[in-house]
PDB file of C-alpha atoms in Angstrom:
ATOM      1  CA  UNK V1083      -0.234 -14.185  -5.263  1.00 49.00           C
ATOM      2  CA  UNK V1084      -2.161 -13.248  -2.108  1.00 50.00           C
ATOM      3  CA  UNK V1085      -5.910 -12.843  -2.204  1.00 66.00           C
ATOM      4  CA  UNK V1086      -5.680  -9.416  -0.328  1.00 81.00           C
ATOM      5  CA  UNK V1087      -2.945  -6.965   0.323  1.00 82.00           C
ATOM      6  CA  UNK V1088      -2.726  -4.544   2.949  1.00 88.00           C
ATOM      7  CA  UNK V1089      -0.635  -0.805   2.519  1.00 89.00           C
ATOM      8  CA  UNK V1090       1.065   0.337   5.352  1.00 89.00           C
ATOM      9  CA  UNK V1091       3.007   3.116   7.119  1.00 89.00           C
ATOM     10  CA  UNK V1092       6.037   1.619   8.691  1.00 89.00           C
ATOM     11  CA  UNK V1093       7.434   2.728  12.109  1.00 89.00           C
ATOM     12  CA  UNK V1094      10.581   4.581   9.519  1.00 90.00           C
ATOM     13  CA  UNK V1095       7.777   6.397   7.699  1.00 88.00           C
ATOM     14  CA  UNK V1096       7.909   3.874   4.469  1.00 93.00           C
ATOM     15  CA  UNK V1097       4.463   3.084   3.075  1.00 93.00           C
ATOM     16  CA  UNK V1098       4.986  -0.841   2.300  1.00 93.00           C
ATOM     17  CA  UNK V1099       2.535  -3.405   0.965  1.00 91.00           C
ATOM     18  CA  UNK V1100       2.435  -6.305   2.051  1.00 89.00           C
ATOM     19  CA  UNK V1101      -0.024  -9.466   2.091  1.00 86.00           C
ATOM     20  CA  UNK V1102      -2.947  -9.529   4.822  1.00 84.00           C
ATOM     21  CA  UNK V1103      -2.687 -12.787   5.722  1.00 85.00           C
ATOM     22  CA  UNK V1104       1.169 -12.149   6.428  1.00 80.00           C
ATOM     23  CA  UNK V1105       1.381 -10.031   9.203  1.00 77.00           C
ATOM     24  CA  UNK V1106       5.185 -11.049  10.103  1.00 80.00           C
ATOM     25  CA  UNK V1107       6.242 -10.891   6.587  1.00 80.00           C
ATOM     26  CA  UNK V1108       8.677  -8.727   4.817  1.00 87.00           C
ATOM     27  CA  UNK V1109       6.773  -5.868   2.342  1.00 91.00           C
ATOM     28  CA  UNK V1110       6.269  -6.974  -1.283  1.00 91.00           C
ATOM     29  CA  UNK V1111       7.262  -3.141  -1.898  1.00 93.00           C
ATOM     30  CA  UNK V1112       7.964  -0.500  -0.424  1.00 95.00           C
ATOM     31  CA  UNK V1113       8.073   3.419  -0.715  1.00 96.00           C
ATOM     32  CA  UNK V1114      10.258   6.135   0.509  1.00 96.00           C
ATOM     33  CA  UNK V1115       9.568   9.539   0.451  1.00 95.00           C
ATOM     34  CA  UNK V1116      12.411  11.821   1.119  1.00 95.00           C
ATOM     35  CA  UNK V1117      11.958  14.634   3.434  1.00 93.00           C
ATOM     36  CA  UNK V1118      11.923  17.121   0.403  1.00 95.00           C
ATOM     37  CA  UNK V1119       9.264  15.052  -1.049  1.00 95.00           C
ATOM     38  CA  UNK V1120       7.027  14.755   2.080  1.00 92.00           C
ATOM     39  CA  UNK V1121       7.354  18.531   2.283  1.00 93.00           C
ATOM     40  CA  UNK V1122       5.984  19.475  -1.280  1.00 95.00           C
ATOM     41  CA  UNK V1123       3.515  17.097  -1.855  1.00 93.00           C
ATOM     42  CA  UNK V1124       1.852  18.601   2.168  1.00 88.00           C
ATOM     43  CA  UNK V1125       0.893  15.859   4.221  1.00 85.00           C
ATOM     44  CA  UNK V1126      -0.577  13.758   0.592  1.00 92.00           C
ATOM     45  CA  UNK V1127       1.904  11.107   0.986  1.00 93.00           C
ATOM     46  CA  UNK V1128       0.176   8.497   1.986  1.00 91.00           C
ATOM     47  CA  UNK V1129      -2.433   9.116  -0.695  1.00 91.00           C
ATOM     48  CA  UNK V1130       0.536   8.817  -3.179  1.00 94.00           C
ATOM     49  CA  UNK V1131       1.808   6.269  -2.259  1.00 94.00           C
ATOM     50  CA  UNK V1132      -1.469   4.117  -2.522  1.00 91.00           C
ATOM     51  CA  UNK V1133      -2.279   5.383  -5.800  1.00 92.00           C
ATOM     52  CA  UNK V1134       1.236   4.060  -6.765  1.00 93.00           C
ATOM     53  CA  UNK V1135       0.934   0.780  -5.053  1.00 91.00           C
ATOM     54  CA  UNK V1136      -2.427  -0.034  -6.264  1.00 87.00           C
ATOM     55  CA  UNK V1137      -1.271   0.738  -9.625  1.00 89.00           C
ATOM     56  CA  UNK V1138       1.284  -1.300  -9.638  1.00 90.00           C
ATOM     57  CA  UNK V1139      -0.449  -4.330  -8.395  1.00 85.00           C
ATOM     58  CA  UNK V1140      -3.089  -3.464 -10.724  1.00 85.00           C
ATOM     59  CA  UNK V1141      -0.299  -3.963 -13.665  1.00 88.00           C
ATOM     60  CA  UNK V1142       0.466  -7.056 -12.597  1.00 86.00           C
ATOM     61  CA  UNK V1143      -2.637  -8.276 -12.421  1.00 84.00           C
ATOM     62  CA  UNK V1144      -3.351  -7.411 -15.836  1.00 86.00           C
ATOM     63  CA  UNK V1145      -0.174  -9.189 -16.834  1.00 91.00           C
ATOM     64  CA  UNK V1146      -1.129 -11.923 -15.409  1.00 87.00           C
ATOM     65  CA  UNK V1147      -4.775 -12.131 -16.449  1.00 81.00           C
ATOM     66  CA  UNK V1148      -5.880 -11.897 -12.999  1.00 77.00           C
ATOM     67  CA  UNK V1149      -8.535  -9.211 -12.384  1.00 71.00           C
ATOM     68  CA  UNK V1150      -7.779  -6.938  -9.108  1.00 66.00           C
ATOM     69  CA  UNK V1151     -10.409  -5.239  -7.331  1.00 65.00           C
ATOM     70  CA  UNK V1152     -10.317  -2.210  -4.558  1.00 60.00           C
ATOM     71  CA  UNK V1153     -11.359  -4.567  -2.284  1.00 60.00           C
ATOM     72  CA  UNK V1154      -8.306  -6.536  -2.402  1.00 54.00           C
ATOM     73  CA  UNK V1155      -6.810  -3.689  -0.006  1.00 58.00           C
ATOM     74  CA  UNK V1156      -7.383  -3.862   3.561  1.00 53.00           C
ATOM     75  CA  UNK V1157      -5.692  -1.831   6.201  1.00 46.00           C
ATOM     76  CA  UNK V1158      -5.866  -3.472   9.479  1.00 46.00           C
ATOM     77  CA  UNK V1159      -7.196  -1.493  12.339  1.00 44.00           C
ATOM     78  CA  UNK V1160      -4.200  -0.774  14.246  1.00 39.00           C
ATOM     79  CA  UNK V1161      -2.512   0.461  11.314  1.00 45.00           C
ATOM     80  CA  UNK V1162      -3.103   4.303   9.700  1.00 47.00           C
ATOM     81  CA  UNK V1163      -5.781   3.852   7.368  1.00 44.00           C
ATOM     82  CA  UNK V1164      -4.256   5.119   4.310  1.00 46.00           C
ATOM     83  CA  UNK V1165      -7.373   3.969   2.146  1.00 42.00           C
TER      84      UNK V1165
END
């Protein structure tokens, strides 16, 4: 497992995750919201889709023993900061 993982919104709108030091790489996961979806939850999205990712990896970590901290996130700086 990667030491730090990265969320991202993807030129189709997706929010992925993916590992930082695997720029090129597919996304571990990704999320897609459908238009009815981005249009109730009001621009909030992206925040919902973090919470879910980190959550998830959070799981696994705990499943695995490992210990996952916020700081395991980055966003690059080109990107949409979605954290």
């Amino acid at each position: 497992m990667a030491r730090f993982f990265e969320i991202v919104e993807l030129s189709n709108g997706d929010v992925a995750l993916r590992r930082a030091d695997d720029q090129d790489g597919d996304a571990l996961v990704s999320i897609h919201f459908s238009d009815d979806a981005r249009a109730s939850l009001q621009m909030h999205h992206l925040d919902v889709a973090r919470v879910m990712l980190e959550a998830g990896v959070r799981k696994v970590g705990e499943l695995s023993g490992m210990e996952v901290e916020r700081d395991d996130f980055d966003t690059p700086e080109y990107q949409q900061r979605l954290h």
